[in-house]
JSON list of C-alpha atoms in Angstrom, two decimals:
[
{"chain": "A", "resi": 27, "resn": "MET", "atom": "CA", "xyz": [184.00, -21.46, -16.89]},
{"chain": "A", "resi": 28, "resn": "LYS", "atom": "CA", "xyz": [183.11, -21.01, -20.63]},
{"chain": "A", "resi": 29, "resn": "SER", "atom": "CA", "xyz": [184.16, -17.61, -22.31]},
{"chain": "A", "resi": 30, "resn": "ARG", "atom": "CA", "xyz": [181.21, -15.56, -23.36]},
{"chain": "A", "resi": 31, "resn": "SER", "atom": "CA", "xyz": [180.98, -13.56, -26.54]},
{"chain": "A", "resi": 32, "resn": "PHE", "atom": "CA", "xyz": [181.55, -9.77, -26.53]},
{"chain": "A", "resi": 33, "resn": "TRP", "atom": "CA", "xyz": [177.89, -9.23, -27.41]},
{"chain": "A", "resi": 34, "resn": "ALA", "atom": "CA", "xyz": [176.64, -11.51, -24.65]},
{"chain": "A", "resi": 35, "resn": "SER", "atom": "CA", "xyz": [178.79, -9.60, -22.07]},
{"chain": "A", "resi": 36, "resn": "LEU", "atom": "CA", "xyz": [177.68, -6.21, -23.46]},
{"chain": "A", "resi": 37, "resn": "HIS", "atom": "CA", "xyz": [174.00, -7.30, -23.21]},
{"chain": "A", "resi": 38, "resn": "ASP", "atom": "CA", "xyz": [174.52, -8.37, -19.67]},
{"chain": "A", "resi": 39, "resn": "ALA", "atom": "CA", "xyz": [176.30, -5.06, -18.76]},
{"chain": "A", "resi": 40, "resn": "ALA", "atom": "CA", "xyz": [173.46, -3.04, -20.53]},
{"chain": "A", "resi": 41, "resn": "SER", "atom": "CA", "xyz": [170.83, -5.29, -18.62]},
{"chain": "A", "resi": 42, "resn": "GLY", "atom": "CA", "xyz": [172.48, -4.14, -15.35]},
{"chain": "A", "resi": 43, "resn": "VAL", "atom": "CA", "xyz": [172.47, -0.45, -16.24]},
{"chain": "A", "resi": 44, "resn": "VAL", "atom": "CA", "xyz": [168.76, -0.78, -17.25]},
{"chain": "A", "resi": 45, "resn": "TYR", "atom": "CA", "xyz": [168.06, -2.45, -13.97]},
{"chain": "A", "resi": 46, "resn": "ALA", "atom": "CA", "xyz": [169.78, 0.24, -11.99]},
{"chain": "A", "resi": 47, "resn": "PHE", "atom": "CA", "xyz": [167.86, 3.06, -13.67]},
{"chain": "A", "resi": 48, "resn": "ALA", "atom": "CA", "xyz": [164.57, 1.12, -13.41]},
{"chain": "A", "resi": 49, "resn": "SER", "atom": "CA", "xyz": [164.95, 0.09, -9.74]},
{"chain": "A", "resi": 50, "resn": "GLN", "atom": "CA", "xyz": [166.76, 2.87, -7.93]},
{"chain": "A", "resi": 51, "resn": "ARG", "atom": "CA", "xyz": [165.21, 6.02, -7.08]},
{"chain": "A", "resi": 52, "resn": "ASN", "atom": "CA", "xyz": [168.56, 7.87, -6.75]},
{"chain": "A", "resi": 53, "resn": "MET", "atom": "CA", "xyz": [169.50, 6.71, -10.20]},
{"chain": "A", "resi": 54, "resn": "LYS", "atom": "CA", "xyz": [166.45, 8.51, -11.54]},
{"chain": "A", "resi": 55, "resn": "ILE", "atom": "CA", "xyz": [167.34, 11.55, -9.54]},
{"chain": "A", "resi": 56, "resn": "HIS", "atom": "CA", "xyz": [170.91, 11.43, -11.12]},
{"chain": "A", "resi": 57, "resn": "LEU", "atom": "CA", "xyz": [169.40, 11.01, -14.51]},
{"chain": "A", "resi": 58, "resn": "ILE", "atom": "CA", "xyz": [167.03, 14.08, -14.17]},
{"chain": "A", "resi": 59, "resn": "ALA", "atom": "CA", "xyz": [170.10, 16.05, -12.78]},
{"chain": "A", "resi": 60, "resn": "ALA", "atom": "CA", "xyz": [172.07, 14.93, -15.82]},
{"chain": "A", "resi": 61, "resn": "ILE", "atom": "CA", "xyz": [169.51, 16.07, -18.18]},
{"chain": "A", "resi": 62, "resn": "LEU", "atom": "CA", "xyz": [169.17, 19.40, -16.53]},
{"chain": "A", "resi": 63, "resn": "VAL", "atom": "CA", "xyz": [172.99, 19.83, -16.52]},
{"chain": "A", "resi": 64, "resn": "VAL", "atom": "CA", "xyz": [173.20, 19.01, -20.34]},
{"chain": "A", "resi": 65, "resn": "ALA", "atom": "CA", "xyz": [170.26, 21.37, -21.10]},
{"chain": "A", "resi": 66, "resn": "VAL", "atom": "CA", "xyz": [172.10, 24.18, -19.16]},
{"chain": "A", "resi": 67, "resn": "GLY", "atom": "CA", "xyz": [175.34, 23.39, -20.93]},
{"chain": "A", "resi": 68, "resn": "LEU", "atom": "CA", "xyz": [173.64, 23.63, -24.32]},
{"chain": "A", "resi": 69, "resn": "PHE", "atom": "CA", "xyz": [172.05, 26.77, -23.33]},
{"chain": "A", "resi": 70, "resn": "LEU", "atom": "CA", "xyz": [175.46, 28.29, -22.24]},
{"chain": "A", "resi": 71, "resn": "GLY", "atom": "CA", "xyz": [177.56, 26.96, -25.04]},
{"chain": "A", "resi": 72, "resn": "LEU", "atom": "CA", "xyz": [180.02, 24.97, -23.37]},
{"chain": "A", "resi": 73, "resn": "ASN", "atom": "CA", "xyz": [183.35, 24.30, -25.01]},
{"chain": "A", "resi": 74, "resn": "ARG", "atom": "CA", "xyz": [184.83, 20.78, -25.74]},
{"chain": "A", "resi": 75, "resn": "VAL", "atom": "CA", "xyz": [187.01, 20.63, -22.55]},
{"chain": "A", "resi": 76, "resn": "GLU", "atom": "CA", "xyz": [183.99, 21.64, -20.38]},
{"chain": "A", "resi": 77, "resn": "TRP", "atom": "CA", "xyz": [181.72, 19.16, -22.14]},
{"chain": "A", "resi": 78, "resn": "SER", "atom": "CA", "xyz": [184.37, 16.47, -21.49]},
{"chain": "A", "resi": 79, "resn": "VAL", "atom": "CA", "xyz": [184.59, 17.41, -17.68]},
{"chain": "A", "resi": 80, "resn": "ILE", "atom": "CA", "xyz": [180.70, 17.32, -17.51]},
{"chain": "A", "resi": 81, "resn": "ILE", "atom": "CA", "xyz": [180.38, 14.00, -19.28]},
{"chain": "A", "resi": 82, "resn": "LEU", "atom": "CA", "xyz": [183.13, 12.36, -17.18]},
{"chain": "A", "resi": 83, "resn": "THR", "atom": "CA", "xyz": [181.54, 13.81, -14.12]},
{"chain": "A", "resi": 84, "resn": "ILE", "atom": "CA", "xyz": [178.01, 12.42, -14.89]},
{"chain": "A", "resi": 85, "resn": "THR", "atom": "CA", "xyz": [179.71, 8.99, -15.87]},
{"chain": "A", "resi": 86, "resn": "VAL", "atom": "CA", "xyz": [181.59, 8.86, -12.45]},
{"chain": "A", "resi": 87, "resn": "VAL", "atom": "CA", "xyz": [178.39, 9.53, -10.51]},
{"chain": "A", "resi": 88, "resn": "TRP", "atom": "CA", "xyz": [176.33, 7.00, -12.44]},
{"chain": "A", "resi": 89, "resn": "ALA", "atom": "CA", "xyz": [179.05, 4.23, -12.01]},
{"chain": "A", "resi": 90, "resn": "ALA", "atom": "CA", "xyz": [179.40, 4.92, -8.39]},
{"chain": "A", "resi": 91, "resn": "GLU", "atom": "CA", "xyz": [175.61, 4.57, -7.95]},
{"chain": "A", "resi": 92, "resn": "ILE", "atom": "CA", "xyz": [175.64, 1.38, -9.92]},
{"chain": "A", "resi": 93, "resn": "VAL", "atom": "CA", "xyz": [178.52, -0.11, -7.81]},
{"chain": "A", "resi": 94, "resn": "ASN", "atom": "CA", "xyz": [176.57, 0.94, -4.74]},
{"chain": "A", "resi": 95, "resn": "THR", "atom": "CA", "xyz": [173.56, -1.00, -5.95]},
{"chain": "A", "resi": 96, "resn": "SER", "atom": "CA", "xyz": [175.65, -3.96, -6.88]},
{"chain": "A", "resi": 97, "resn": "LEU", "atom": "CA", "xyz": [177.14, -3.96, -3.16]},
{"chain": "A", "resi": 98, "resn": "GLU", "atom": "CA", "xyz": [173.67, -3.69, -1.64]},
{"chain": "A", "resi": 99, "resn": "GLU", "atom": "CA", "xyz": [172.29, -6.62, -3.64]},
{"chain": "A", "resi": 100, "resn": "VAL", "atom": "CA", "xyz": [175.28, -8.81, -2.66]},
{"chain": "A", "resi": 101, "resn": "VAL", "atom": "CA", "xyz": [175.06, -7.73, 1.07]},
{"chain": "A", "resi": 102, "resn": "ASP", "atom": "CA", "xyz": [171.33, -8.48, 1.10]},
{"chain": "A", "resi": 103, "resn": "LEU", "atom": "CA", "xyz": [171.94, -11.78, -0.40]},
{"chain": "A", "resi": 104, "resn": "LEU", "atom": "CA", "xyz": [174.62, -12.74, 2.09]},
{"chain": "A", "resi": 105, "resn": "SER", "atom": "CA", "xyz": [173.31, -11.18, 5.00]},
{"chain": "A", "resi": 106, "resn": "PRO", "atom": "CA", "xyz": [169.53, -11.19, 5.03]},
{"chain": "A", "resi": 107, "resn": "GLN", "atom": "CA", "xyz": [169.24, -10.62, 8.76]},
{"chain": "A", "resi": 108, "resn": "TYR", "atom": "CA", "xyz": [170.46, -7.17, 10.13]},
{"chain": "A", "resi": 109, "resn": "SER", "atom": "CA", "xyz": [174.31, -7.09, 10.62]},
{"chain": "A", "resi": 110, "resn": "LEU", "atom": "CA", "xyz": [176.13, -4.16, 11.87]},
{"chain": "A", "resi": 111, "resn": "ALA", "atom": "CA", "xyz": [179.04, -4.84, 9.43]},
{"chain": "A", "resi": 112, "resn": "ALA", "atom": "CA", "xyz": [176.58, -5.36, 6.46]},
{"chain": "A", "resi": 113, "resn": "GLY", "atom": "CA", "xyz": [174.98, -2.01, 7.44]},
{"chain": "A", "resi": 114, "resn": "ARG", "atom": "CA", "xyz": [178.45, -0.36, 7.72]},
{"chain": "A", "resi": 115, "resn": "ALA", "atom": "CA", "xyz": [179.34, -1.76, 4.13]},
{"chain": "A", "resi": 116, "resn": "LYS", "atom": "CA", "xyz": [176.18, -0.38, 2.63]},
{"chain": "A", "resi": 117, "resn": "ASN", "atom": "CA", "xyz": [176.81, 3.01, 4.40]},
{"chain": "A", "resi": 118, "resn": "LEU", "atom": "CA", "xyz": [180.43, 3.09, 3.04]},
{"chain": "A", "resi": 119, "resn": "SER", "atom": "CA", "xyz": [179.21, 2.27, -0.50]},
{"chain": "A", "resi": 120, "resn": "ALA", "atom": "CA", "xyz": [176.37, 4.98, -0.18]},
{"chain": "A", "resi": 121, "resn": "GLY", "atom": "CA", "xyz": [179.14, 7.49, 1.04]},
{"chain": "A", "resi": 122, "resn": "ALA", "atom": "CA", "xyz": [181.16, 6.93, -1.89]},
{"chain": "A", "resi": 123, "resn": "VAL", "atom": "CA", "xyz": [178.15, 8.00, -4.06]},
{"chain": "A", "resi": 124, "resn": "LEU", "atom": "CA", "xyz": [177.78, 11.07, -1.86]},
{"chain": "A", "resi": 125, "resn": "VAL", "atom": "CA", "xyz": [181.37, 11.99, -2.36]},
{"chain": "A", "resi": 126, "resn": "THR", "atom": "CA", "xyz": [181.01, 11.76, -6.10]},
{"chain": "A", "resi": 127, "resn": "ALA", "atom": "CA", "xyz": [177.80, 13.75, -6.16]},
{"chain": "A", "resi": 128, "resn": "LEU", "atom": "CA", "xyz": [179.41, 16.52, -4.04]},
{"chain": "A", "resi": 129, "resn": "GLY", "atom": "CA", "xyz": [182.32, 16.46, -6.37]},
{"chain": "A", "resi": 130, "resn": "ALA", "atom": "CA", "xyz": [180.01, 16.66, -9.39]},
{"chain": "A", "resi": 131, "resn": "ALA", "atom": "CA", "xyz": [178.35, 19.56, -7.70]},
{"chain": "A", "resi": 132, "resn": "ALA", "atom": "CA", "xyz": [181.56, 21.46, -7.26]},
{"chain": "A", "resi": 133, "resn": "VAL", "atom": "CA", "xyz": [182.39, 20.80, -10.94]},
{"chain": "A", "resi": 134, "resn": "GLY", "atom": "CA", "xyz": [179.02, 22.21, -11.81]},
{"chain": "A", "resi": 135, "resn": "VAL", "atom": "CA", "xyz": [179.64, 25.40, -9.64]},
{"chain": "A", "resi": 136, "resn": "MET", "atom": "CA", "xyz": [183.13, 25.82, -11.42]},
{"chain": "A", "resi": 137, "resn": "ILE", "atom": "CA", "xyz": [181.86, 25.37, -14.96]},
{"chain": "A", "resi": 138, "resn": "PHE", "atom": "CA", "xyz": [178.53, 26.89, -14.80]},
{"chain": "A", "resi": 139, "resn": "GLY", "atom": "CA", "xyz": [178.98, 29.54, -12.01]},
{"chain": "A", "resi": 140, "resn": "PRO", "atom": "CA", "xyz": [180.97, 32.15, -13.97]},
{"chain": "A", "resi": 141, "resn": "ARG", "atom": "CA", "xyz": [178.78, 31.76, -17.10]},
{"chain": "A", "resi": 142, "resn": "LEU", "atom": "CA", "xyz": [175.63, 32.05, -15.20]},
{"chain": "A", "resi": 143, "resn": "ILE", "atom": "CA", "xyz": [176.74, 34.91, -13.20]},
{"chain": "A", "resi": 144, "resn": "HIS", "atom": "CA", "xyz": [177.71, 36.76, -16.74]},
{"chain": "A", "resi": 145, "resn": "TRP", "atom": "CA", "xyz": [174.29, 35.87, -18.19]},
{"chain": "A", "resi": 146, "resn": "LEU", "atom": "CA", "xyz": [172.35, 37.00, -15.09]},
{"chain": "A", "resi": 147, "resn": "GLU", "atom": "CA", "xyz": [174.35, 40.47, -15.12]},
{"chain": "A", "resi": 148, "resn": "GLY", "atom": "CA", "xyz": [173.01, 41.00, -18.59]},
{"chain": "A", "resi": 149, "resn": "PHE", "atom": "CA", "xyz": [169.68, 41.53, -17.04]},
{"chain": "A", "resi": 150, "resn": "SER", "atom": "CA", "xyz": [170.69, 44.12, -14.71]},
{"chain": "A", "resi": 151, "resn": "ARG", "atom": "CA", "xyz": [171.90, 46.51, -17.40]}
]
């Protein structure tokens, strides 16, 4: 197999990311959630460590969703008719995305919760 250039590989990877965002409803949902999280983070003035955790968390959720999409594509290719094992593989992959999304929500509560409570308390004075 011929070795491909770095730029060709980067182009292929970017095409995969674009395909995931263009074709997958959940990727669009994750994108909207990420935009909202970044907006709230800017409003609340997160520090560098908090931004690092937020960016890493968003990236992990997106990566899990892209891997899930990849697995679904391969399963559909190899098993066009219904198969219990194929369905289970898809469910497991979707479950991995769910776990990362729940973890992301927990990170959001831990980072934003105290700051939002403090901000809201300012209105009760």
